[in-house]
mmCIF file of C-alpha atoms in Angstrom:
data_model
loop_
_atom_site.group_PDB
_atom_site.id
_atom_site.type_symbol
_atom_site.label_atom_id
_atom_site.label_comp_id
_atom_site.label_asym_id
_atom_site.label_seq_id
_atom_site.Cartn_x
_atom_site.Cartn_y
_atom_site.Cartn_z
ATOM 1 C CA MET U 1 -5.925 12.621 -23.130
ATOM 2 C CA GLY U 2 -4.546 9.112 -22.670
ATOM 3 C CA GLY U 3 -1.921 7.124 -20.844
ATOM 4 C CA ALA U 4 1.370 5.636 -21.883
ATOM 5 C CA VAL U 5 -0.182 2.176 -21.433
ATOM 6 C CA SER U 6 -3.734 0.919 -21.643
ATOM 7 C CA ALA U 7 -6.012 1.108 -18.627
ATOM 8 C CA GLY U 8 -6.462 -2.044 -16.587
ATOM 9 C CA GLU U 9 -9.558 -3.510 -15.019
ATOM 10 C CA ASP U 10 -7.710 -4.179 -11.765
ATOM 11 C CA ASN U 11 -4.275 -3.719 -10.239
ATOM 12 C CA ASP U 12 -2.837 -6.915 -11.755
ATOM 13 C CA GLU U 13 -3.949 -5.953 -15.242
ATOM 14 C CA LEU U 14 -2.402 -2.503 -14.837
ATOM 15 C CA ILE U 15 0.893 -4.189 -13.898
ATOM 16 C CA ASP U 16 0.576 -6.548 -16.870
ATOM 17 C CA ASN U 17 0.270 -3.540 -19.140
ATOM 18 C CA LEU U 18 3.267 -1.812 -17.567
ATOM 19 C CA LYS U 19 5.324 -4.972 -18.091
ATOM 20 C CA GLU U 20 4.135 -5.275 -21.683
ATOM 21 C CA ALA U 21 5.266 -1.696 -22.354
ATOM 22 C CA GLN U 22 8.625 -2.353 -20.625
ATOM 23 C CA TYR U 23 8.095 0.160 -17.846
ATOM 24 C CA ILE U 24 8.405 -2.660 -15.294
ATOM 25 C CA ARG U 25 11.439 -4.783 -16.136
ATOM 26 C CA THR U 26 12.578 -6.566 -12.970
ATOM 27 C CA GLU U 27 10.929 -9.141 -10.724
ATOM 28 C CA LEU U 28 11.463 -7.195 -7.484
ATOM 29 C CA VAL U 29 9.692 -4.130 -8.864
ATOM 30 C CA GLU U 30 6.862 -6.245 -10.264
ATOM 31 C CA GLN U 31 6.337 -7.949 -6.897
ATOM 32 C CA ALA U 32 6.171 -4.617 -5.101
ATOM 33 C CA PHE U 33 3.655 -3.176 -7.578
ATOM 34 C CA ARG U 34 1.426 -6.249 -7.366
ATOM 35 C CA ALA U 35 1.537 -6.298 -3.572
ATOM 36 C CA ILE U 36 -0.016 -2.846 -3.107
ATOM 37 C CA ASP U 37 -3.300 -2.027 -4.792
ATOM 38 C CA ARG U 38 -3.083 1.459 -6.282
ATOM 39 C CA ALA U 39 -6.815 1.995 -5.719
ATOM 40 C CA ASP U 40 -6.276 1.805 -1.945
ATOM 41 C CA TYR U 41 -4.513 5.179 -2.147
ATOM 42 C CA TYR U 42 -7.428 6.906 -3.874
ATOM 43 C CA LEU U 43 -10.380 8.544 -2.216
ATOM 44 C CA GLU U 44 -13.443 6.337 -2.607
ATOM 45 C CA GLU U 45 -15.197 8.590 -5.115
ATOM 46 C CA PHE U 46 -12.197 8.580 -7.486
ATOM 47 C CA LYS U 47 -11.306 4.872 -7.463
ATOM 48 C CA ASP U 48 -12.741 4.281 -10.935
ATOM 49 C CA ASN U 49 -9.616 6.006 -12.315
ATOM 50 C CA ALA U 50 -7.101 4.108 -10.175
ATOM 51 C CA TYR U 51 -5.996 1.670 -12.889
ATOM 52 C CA LYS U 52 -5.538 4.227 -15.628
ATOM 53 C CA ASP U 53 -1.992 5.298 -16.434
ATOM 54 C CA LEU U 54 -2.690 8.852 -15.322
ATOM 55 C CA ALA U 55 -1.629 11.114 -12.495
ATOM 56 C CA TRP U 56 -4.289 12.037 -9.929
ATOM 57 C CA LYS U 57 -4.574 15.125 -7.715
ATOM 58 C CA HIS U 58 -7.210 16.181 -5.224
ATOM 59 C CA GLY U 59 -6.356 19.129 -3.009
ATOM 60 C CA ASN U 60 -2.879 18.461 -1.652
ATOM 61 C CA ILE U 61 -3.125 14.706 -2.332
ATOM 62 C CA HIS U 62 -1.219 13.656 -5.425
ATOM 63 C CA LEU U 63 -0.239 10.420 -7.174
ATOM 64 C CA SER U 64 2.023 10.332 -10.222
ATOM 65 C CA ALA U 65 1.127 8.149 -13.199
ATOM 66 C CA PRO U 66 1.973 4.433 -12.792
ATOM 67 C CA CYS U 67 4.496 4.552 -15.644
ATOM 68 C CA ILE U 68 6.383 7.321 -13.815
ATOM 69 C CA TYR U 69 6.485 5.360 -10.558
ATOM 70 C CA SER U 70 7.647 2.229 -12.361
ATOM 71 C CA GLU U 71 10.478 4.115 -14.076
ATOM 72 C CA VAL U 72 11.469 5.583 -10.706
ATOM 73 C CA MET U 73 11.444 2.178 -8.983
ATOM 74 C CA GLU U 74 13.543 0.616 -11.734
ATOM 75 C CA ALA U 75 16.031 3.502 -11.755
ATOM 76 C CA LEU U 76 16.533 3.380 -7.982
ATOM 77 C CA ASP U 77 17.916 -0.187 -8.224
ATOM 78 C CA LEU U 78 16.619 -1.032 -4.750
ATOM 79 C CA GLN U 79 18.120 -3.793 -2.615
ATOM 80 C CA PRO U 80 17.338 -5.128 0.884
ATOM 81 C CA GLY U 81 18.941 -3.196 3.714
ATOM 82 C CA LEU U 82 19.444 0.121 1.894
ATOM 83 C CA SER U 83 18.407 3.538 3.214
ATOM 84 C CA PHE U 84 15.826 5.539 1.232
ATOM 85 C CA LEU U 85 14.699 9.167 1.400
ATOM 86 C CA ASN U 86 11.503 10.241 -0.387
ATOM 87 C CA LEU U 87 11.270 14.012 -0.856
ATOM 88 C CA GLY U 88 7.640 14.944 -1.324
ATOM 89 C CA SER U 89 6.457 11.572 -0.006
ATOM 90 C CA GLY U 90 2.764 12.357 -0.534
ATOM 91 C CA THR U 91 0.348 9.471 0.018
ATOM 92 C CA GLY U 92 3.150 7.058 0.911
ATOM 93 C CA TYR U 93 2.294 4.763 -2.027
ATOM 94 C CA LEU U 94 5.831 4.823 -3.425
ATOM 95 C CA SER U 95 7.433 4.650 0.039
ATOM 96 C CA SER U 96 5.402 1.536 0.883
ATOM 97 C CA MET U 97 6.407 -0.220 -2.338
ATOM 98 C CA VAL U 98 10.036 0.660 -1.628
ATOM 99 C CA GLY U 99 9.639 -0.676 1.932
ATOM 100 C CA LEU U 100 8.661 -4.109 0.610
ATOM 101 C CA ILE U 101 12.030 -4.365 -1.132
ATOM 102 C CA LEU U 102 14.194 -2.784 1.589
ATOM 103 C CA GLY U 103 13.085 -5.348 4.166
ATOM 104 C CA PRO U 104 13.250 -5.123 7.961
ATOM 105 C CA PHE U 105 16.811 -3.799 8.138
ATOM 106 C CA GLY U 106 16.452 -0.928 5.705
ATOM 107 C CA VAL U 107 15.715 2.750 6.396
ATOM 108 C CA ASN U 108 12.631 4.363 4.857
ATOM 109 C CA HIS U 109 12.102 8.106 5.452
ATOM 110 C CA GLY U 110 9.836 10.644 3.806
ATOM 111 C CA VAL U 111 9.537 14.437 3.916
ATOM 112 C CA GLU U 112 6.185 16.006 3.001
ATOM 113 C CA LEU U 113 5.267 19.687 2.972
ATOM 114 C CA HIS U 114 1.585 19.295 3.886
ATOM 115 C CA SER U 115 0.605 17.940 7.305
ATOM 116 C CA ASP U 116 -2.818 16.799 6.057
ATOM 117 C CA VAL U 117 -1.133 14.639 3.417
ATOM 118 C CA ILE U 118 1.091 13.053 6.065
ATOM 119 C CA GLU U 119 -2.011 12.164 8.066
ATOM 120 C CA TYR U 120 -3.539 10.652 4.929
ATOM 121 C CA ALA U 121 -0.327 8.669 4.278
ATOM 122 C CA LYS U 122 -0.318 7.285 7.822
ATOM 123 C CA GLN U 123 -3.930 6.147 7.458
ATOM 124 C CA LYS U 124 -3.129 4.373 4.193
ATOM 125 C CA LEU U 125 -0.026 2.760 5.694
ATOM 126 C CA ASP U 126 -2.030 1.493 8.673
ATOM 127 C CA PHE U 127 -4.703 0.106 6.319
ATOM 128 C CA PHE U 128 -2.064 -1.736 4.273
ATOM 129 C CA ILE U 129 -0.418 -3.318 7.304
ATOM 130 C CA LYS U 130 -3.705 -4.416 8.877
ATOM 131 C CA THR U 131 -5.631 -5.658 5.839
ATOM 132 C CA SER U 132 -3.450 -6.412 2.807
ATOM 133 C CA ASP U 133 -3.422 -10.043 1.696
ATOM 134 C CA SER U 134 0.150 -9.622 0.465
ATOM 135 C CA PHE U 135 1.687 -8.114 3.602
ATOM 136 C CA ASP U 136 2.779 -11.466 5.033
ATOM 137 C CA LYS U 137 4.649 -12.363 1.848
ATOM 138 C CA PHE U 138 7.266 -9.726 2.724
ATOM 139 C CA GLU U 139 9.246 -8.406 5.661
ATOM 140 C CA PHE U 140 8.426 -4.711 5.587
ATOM 141 C CA CYS U 141 10.508 -1.598 6.158
ATOM 142 C CA GLU U 142 7.817 0.703 7.489
ATOM 143 C CA PRO U 143 8.148 4.301 6.256
ATOM 144 C CA SER U 144 8.459 7.221 8.682
ATOM 145 C CA PHE U 145 7.238 10.647 7.573
ATOM 146 C CA VAL U 146 8.087 14.144 8.799
ATOM 147 C CA THR U 147 6.479 17.466 7.901
ATOM 148 C CA GLY U 148 8.591 20.156 6.299
ATOM 149 C CA ASN U 149 10.093 21.643 3.164
ATOM 150 C CA CYS U 150 12.608 19.246 1.626
ATOM 151 C CA LEU U 151 14.854 22.199 0.720
ATOM 152 C CA GLU U 152 15.324 22.909 4.440
ATOM 153 C CA ILE U 153 16.766 19.601 5.595
ATOM 154 C CA SER U 154 19.233 20.030 8.437
ATOM 155 C CA PRO U 155 22.826 19.989 7.115
ATOM 156 C CA ASP U 156 23.857 17.500 9.803
ATOM 157 C CA CYS U 157 21.422 14.846 8.544
ATOM 158 C CA THR U 158 22.653 11.409 7.590
ATOM 159 C CA GLN U 159 23.215 10.588 3.924
ATOM 160 C CA TYR U 160 21.159 7.956 2.093
ATOM 161 C CA ASP U 161 21.734 5.127 -0.361
ATOM 162 C CA ARG U 162 18.722 6.104 -2.452
ATOM 163 C CA VAL U 163 16.885 9.420 -2.815
ATOM 164 C CA TYR U 164 13.829 10.347 -4.868
ATOM 165 C CA CYS U 165 12.329 13.801 -5.298
ATOM 166 C CA GLY U 166 8.732 13.950 -6.514
ATOM 167 C CA ALA U 167 8.758 17.593 -7.626
ATOM 168 C CA GLY U 168 10.637 19.527 -10.286
ATOM 169 C CA VAL U 169 14.146 20.462 -9.124
ATOM 170 C CA GLN U 170 15.649 23.748 -10.286
ATOM 171 C CA LYS U 171 19.230 23.654 -11.529
ATOM 172 C CA GLU U 172 20.429 25.710 -8.569
ATOM 173 C CA HIS U 173 19.286 22.956 -6.185
ATOM 174 C CA GLU U 174 21.017 20.090 -8.001
ATOM 175 C CA ASP U 175 24.101 20.108 -5.732
ATOM 176 C CA TYR U 176 21.888 20.294 -2.634
ATOM 177 C CA MET U 177 20.153 17.090 -3.743
ATOM 178 C CA LYS U 178 23.431 15.364 -4.617
ATOM 179 C CA ASN U 179 24.810 16.013 -1.150
ATOM 180 C CA LEU U 180 22.020 13.899 0.364
ATOM 181 C CA LEU U 181 23.633 10.806 -1.205
ATOM 182 C CA LYS U 182 26.246 8.422 0.095
ATOM 183 C CA VAL U 183 29.059 7.435 -2.250
ATOM 184 C CA GLY U 184 27.610 4.702 -4.431
ATOM 185 C CA GLY U 185 24.106 6.064 -3.925
ATOM 186 C CA ILE U 186 21.451 6.845 -6.544
ATOM 187 C CA LEU U 187 19.319 9.980 -6.831
ATOM 188 C CA VAL U 188 16.260 10.106 -9.108
ATOM 189 C CA MET U 189 14.529 13.437 -9.682
ATOM 190 C CA PRO U 190 12.865 15.599 -12.354
ATOM 191 C CA LEU U 191 15.596 17.980 -13.516
ATOM 192 C CA GLU U 192 15.295 20.344 -16.481
ATOM 193 C CA GLU U 193 12.178 18.608 -17.865
ATOM 194 C CA LYS U 194 13.780 15.141 -17.668
ATOM 195 C CA LEU U 195 13.434 12.371 -15.122
ATOM 196 C CA THR U 196 17.111 12.051 -14.251
ATOM 197 C CA LYS U 197 19.178 9.350 -12.546
ATOM 198 C CA ILE U 198 22.375 10.511 -10.836
ATOM 199 C CA THR U 199 24.824 8.015 -9.328
ATOM 200 C CA ARG U 200 27.463 9.202 -6.870
ATOM 201 C CA THR U 201 30.591 7.310 -7.937
ATOM 202 C CA GLY U 202 32.999 9.143 -5.609
ATOM 203 C CA PRO U 203 33.195 12.023 -3.114
ATOM 204 C CA SER U 204 33.053 14.504 -6.018
ATOM 205 C CA ALA U 205 32.239 12.223 -8.953
ATOM 206 C CA TRP U 206 28.830 11.671 -10.552
ATOM 207 C CA GLU U 207 27.250 9.828 -13.446
ATOM 208 C CA THR U 208 24.066 11.271 -14.942
ATOM 209 C CA LYS U 209 21.465 9.557 -17.113
ATOM 210 C CA LYS U 210 18.305 11.077 -18.572
ATOM 211 C CA ILE U 211 15.397 8.619 -18.367
ATOM 212 C CA LEU U 212 12.167 10.193 -19.565
ATOM 213 C CA ALA U 213 10.775 13.564 -20.612
ATOM 214 C CA VAL U 214 8.542 14.860 -17.820
ATOM 215 C CA SER U 215 7.255 18.109 -16.379
ATOM 216 C CA PHE U 216 6.478 18.244 -12.676
ATOM 217 C CA ALA U 217 5.290 21.161 -10.598
ATOM 218 C CA PRO U 218 8.447 22.779 -9.158
ATOM 219 C CA LEU U 219 9.616 22.492 -5.582
ATOM 220 C CA ILE U 220 8.105 25.061 -3.254
ATOM 221 C CA GLN U 221 10.710 27.577 -2.163
ATOM 222 C CA PRO U 222 11.194 27.855 1.618
ATOM 223 C CA ASN U 223 9.522 30.627 3.586
ATOM 224 C CA GLN U 224 11.995 32.583 5.653
ATOM 225 C CA ALA U 225 11.177 33.053 9.322
ATOM 226 C CA ASP U 226 11.094 36.543 10.798
ATOM 227 C CA SER U 227 14.665 36.135 11.917
ATOM 228 C CA GLY U 228 15.724 35.376 8.358
ATOM 229 C CA LYS U 229 16.645 31.801 9.254
ATOM 230 C CA SER U 230 15.071 28.770 7.609
ATOM 231 C CA ARG U 231 13.056 26.281 9.639
ATOM 232 C CA LEU U 232 15.286 23.230 9.513
ATOM 233 C CA VAL U 233 13.735 19.821 8.905
ATOM 234 C CA HIS U 234 15.148 17.096 11.136
ATOM 235 C CA LEU U 235 14.820 13.655 9.636
ATOM 236 C CA PRO U 236 13.792 10.680 11.798
ATOM 237 C CA PRO U 237 16.629 9.028 13.716
ATOM 238 C CA VAL U 238 17.795 5.649 12.469
ATOM 239 C CA ALA U 239 16.138 3.454 15.085
ATOM 240 C CA VAL U 240 17.711 0.275 16.430
ATOM 241 C CA ARG U 241 15.217 -2.571 16.481
ATOM 242 C CA SER U 242 14.335 -4.067 19.837
ATOM 243 C CA LEU U 243 15.281 -7.633 20.713
ATOM 244 C CA GLN U 244 11.563 -8.477 20.750
ATOM 245 C CA ASP U 245 11.121 -7.152 17.221
ATOM 246 C CA LEU U 246 14.220 -8.989 15.984
ATOM 247 C CA ALA U 247 12.814 -12.204 17.469
ATOM 248 C CA ARG U 248 9.545 -11.687 15.561
ATOM 249 C CA ILE U 249 11.442 -11.160 12.300
ATOM 250 C CA ALA U 250 13.528 -14.294 12.885
ATOM 251 C CA ILE U 251 10.525 -16.464 13.810
ATOM 252 C CA ARG U 252 8.498 -15.309 10.816
ATOM 253 C CA GLY U 253 11.480 -15.951 8.549
ATOM 254 C CA THR U 254 11.909 -19.481 9.927
ATOM 255 C CA ILE U 255 8.204 -20.250 9.451
ATOM 256 C CA LYS U 256 8.357 -19.004 5.851
ATOM 257 C CA LYS U 257 11.306 -21.327 5.166
ATOM 258 C CA ILE U 258 9.355 -24.276 6.609
ATOM 259 C CA ILE U 259 6.350 -23.412 4.428
ATOM 260 C CA HIS U 260 8.611 -23.192 1.360
ATOM 261 C CA GLN U 261 10.219 -26.573 2.135
ATOM 262 C CA GLU U 262 6.800 -28.167 2.659
ATOM 263 C CA SER U 263 5.662 -26.748 -0.673
ATOM 264 C CA LEU U 264 8.716 -28.146 -2.461
ATOM 265 C CA SER U 265 8.168 -31.536 -0.866
ATOM 266 C CA LYS U 266 4.475 -31.561 -1.771
ATOM 267 C CA ASN U 267 5.059 -30.536 -5.388
ATOM 268 C CA GLY U 268 8.015 -32.814 -5.992
ATOM 269 C CA ASN U 269 10.330 -30.812 -8.224
ATOM 270 C CA GLY U 270 8.972 -27.550 -6.845
ATOM 271 C CA LEU U 271 7.092 -26.557 -9.987
ATOM 272 C CA LYS U 272 3.928 -24.629 -9.361
ATOM 273 C CA ASN U 273 0.599 -26.188 -10.164
ATOM 274 C CA PRO U 274 -0.784 -24.943 -13.492
ATOM 275 C CA PRO U 275 -3.066 -21.939 -13.047
ATOM 276 C CA ARG U 276 -6.791 -22.633 -12.972
ATOM 277 C CA PHE U 277 -7.590 -19.657 -15.128
ATOM 278 C CA LYS U 278 -5.805 -17.687 -17.797
ATOM 279 C CA ARG U 279 -5.480 -13.940 -17.912
ATOM 280 C CA ARG U 280 -6.449 -12.496 -21.249
ATOM 281 C CA ARG U 281 -3.697 -11.902 -23.787
ATOM 282 C CA LEU U 282 -2.422 -8.347 -23.921
ATOM 283 C CA ARG U 283 -2.254 -6.885 -27.394
ATOM 284 C CA ARG U 284 0.467 -4.381 -28.134
ATOM 285 C CA ARG U 285 -0.998 -1.023 -28.998
ATOM 286 C CA ARG U 286 0.753 1.761 -30.813
ATOM 287 C CA MET U 287 0.778 4.772 -28.516
ATOM 288 C CA GLU U 288 1.610 8.281 -29.682
ATOM 289 C CA THR U 289 0.158 10.213 -26.770
ATOM 290 C CA ILE U 290 1.375 12.993 -24.551
ATOM 291 C CA VAL U 291 -0.341 13.326 -21.194
ATOM 292 C CA PHE U 292 -1.014 16.662 -19.523
ATOM 293 C CA LEU U 293 -2.492 16.568 -16.032
ATOM 294 C CA ASP U 294 -2.135 19.203 -13.366
ATOM 295 C CA LYS U 295 1.263 20.438 -14.501
ATOM 296 C CA GLU U 296 2.576 16.899 -14.888
ATOM 297 C CA VAL U 297 3.310 15.738 -18.418
ATOM 298 C CA PHE U 298 5.061 12.748 -19.838
ATOM 299 C CA ALA U 299 5.618 11.347 -23.311
ATOM 300 C CA SER U 300 4.432 7.835 -23.884
ATOM 301 C CA ARG U 301 6.498 5.099 -25.431
ATOM 302 C CA ILE U 302 5.855 4.269 -29.101
ATOM 303 C CA SER U 303 5.639 0.606 -29.967
ATOM 304 C CA ASN U 304 7.251 -0.941 -32.998
ATOM 305 C CA PRO U 305 5.108 -0.228 -36.109
ATOM 306 C CA SER U 306 5.568 -3.849 -37.116
ATOM 307 C CA ASP U 307 3.247 -4.751 -34.237
ATOM 308 C CA ASP U 308 0.353 -3.340 -36.273
ATOM 309 C CA ASN U 309 0.904 -5.972 -38.985
ATOM 310 C CA ASN U 310 0.295 -8.744 -36.486
ATOM 311 C CA ASN U 311 -2.621 -7.078 -34.745
ATOM 312 C CA SER U 312 -5.415 -8.790 -36.718
ATOM 313 C CA GLU U 313 -3.725 -12.182 -36.347
ATOM 314 C CA GLU U 314 -3.375 -11.667 -32.599
ATOM 315 C CA MET U 315 -7.024 -10.634 -32.294
ATOM 316 C CA GLU U 316 -8.148 -13.765 -34.145
ATOM 317 C CA GLU U 317 -5.880 -15.948 -32.017
ATOM 318 C CA GLU U 318 -7.171 -14.317 -28.850
ATOM 319 C CA ARG U 319 -10.778 -14.889 -29.951
ATOM 320 C CA ARG U 320 -10.084 -18.601 -30.517
ATOM 321 C CA GLU U 321 -8.360 -18.922 -27.135
ATOM 322 C CA GLU U 322 -11.257 -17.249 -25.366
ATOM 323 C CA GLU U 323 -13.776 -19.575 -27.042
ATOM 324 C CA GLU U 324 -11.709 -22.619 -26.133
ATOM 325 C CA SER U 325 -11.359 -21.540 -22.518
ATOM 326 C CA LYS U 326 -15.003 -20.687 -21.863
ATOM 327 C CA PRO U 327 -16.286 -24.183 -20.975
ATOM 328 C CA SER U 328 -13.536 -24.853 -18.440
ATOM 329 C CA GLU U 329 -12.928 -21.323 -17.193
ATOM 330 C CA LEU U 330 -12.906 -21.198 -13.395
ATOM 331 C CA LYS U 331 -12.642 -18.318 -11.004
ATOM 332 C CA PRO U 332 -9.366 -18.254 -9.060
ATOM 333 C CA ASP U 333 -9.460 -19.473 -5.497
ATOM 334 C CA PRO U 334 -9.001 -16.735 -2.909
ATOM 335 C CA PRO U 335 -5.354 -16.493 -1.829
ATOM 336 C CA VAL U 336 -4.357 -18.582 1.167
ATOM 337 C CA ASN U 337 -2.206 -16.928 3.817
ATOM 338 C CA PHE U 338 -0.067 -19.921 4.741
ATOM 339 C CA LEU U 339 2.029 -17.927 7.194
ATOM 340 C CA ARG U 340 -1.065 -16.888 9.143
ATOM 341 C CA GLU U 341 -2.406 -20.459 9.164
ATOM 342 C CA LYS U 342 0.914 -21.824 10.386
ATOM 343 C CA VAL U 343 1.271 -19.228 13.161
ATOM 344 C CA LEU U 344 -2.295 -19.799 14.389
ATOM 345 C CA SER U 345 -1.632 -23.553 14.551
ATOM 346 C CA LEU U 346 1.429 -23.164 16.791
ATOM 347 C CA PRO U 347 1.140 -24.181 20.477
ATOM 348 C CA LEU U 348 1.664 -20.612 21.672
ATOM 349 C CA PRO U 349 -0.356 -18.195 23.810
ATOM 350 C CA ASP U 350 -2.788 -16.136 21.726
ATOM 351 C CA PRO U 351 -1.116 -12.777 22.528
ATOM 352 C CA LEU U 352 2.173 -14.111 21.116
ATOM 353 C CA LYS U 353 0.433 -15.404 17.980
ATOM 354 C CA TYR U 354 -1.188 -12.015 17.415
ATOM 355 C CA TYR U 355 2.154 -10.293 17.943
ATOM 356 C CA LEU U 356 3.775 -12.518 15.307
ATOM 357 C CA LEU U 357 0.952 -11.525 12.941
ATOM 358 C CA TYR U 358 1.328 -7.785 13.627
ATOM 359 C CA TYR U 359 -2.220 -7.862 15.068
ATOM 360 C CA ARG U 360 -3.501 -8.024 11.522
ATOM 361 C CA GLU U 361 -7.243 -8.189 10.908
ATOM 362 C CA LYS U 362 -6.959 -10.881 8.209
#
């Protein structure tokens, strides 16, 4: 059993491998994946497997393989300010990555069948907001989760710009899923053993694209109440931000612009300083693997056979580079949170500073 890409030693190396295999193709998606450490969504005793390109399930907790999530993120074509609905939101890992792209004026809702998983997702979300080094690099659209069966969503719910379903959708539920979309919206879901992208081009017009062969556990059918009526799921209301919250967003945005201008001024033409260490070269590997894990299966990509001809040359080149870099190799400096430093240096009362920093622990 193996993954569609090689395992990484840490989150960054996993993302490097996904980029190398062309699962991650855009800068926005790459930034979101790098900002949230996949291992943070694992239980402690299973974290050794966090950077493998494999799905993980423990009880009701489930994470899809990284290559699946990256294909989903790319297919959704996310932009700031859009509304997103995650059906089967699980741990909240995908919803949090989406929230980094949607920004403060987006909408980020999730529906999850299991209440214990929603509690787990809220704990992980709170941990990310309070401790992540990357949180202050973004303005975040915080996800809101509700408990219920995603096939029982109230018919008077609002429609969304983007929808993802993380369970296998039967053909008879395809129209139900489509009706959750606004015109111009994108739906990504496993349909008939294929990860499928559906774009609503008009009130009754659709474009469909098959992305990847997959097999997810099917959606759970609703349980009928004694009266024969379904228990409707009411999605969170679209909240209007308070004036206080809008002021925080504006102040943080202004400070980030000042930091950026200071950086450009300090570095002259704005080019980044050369890195103090070099990540190892990634060799292309020929993958011909199919992954089966807890009813979830996906076919890996197959690299160009011509890559094999260059493999020995690349290995020799990598060996020389590693030998050359050893004497001067330095560990990277810990990341500096310039936004936090700037806020703490402002002549403001401490409670206001802490508010601007979301009362973060770092």
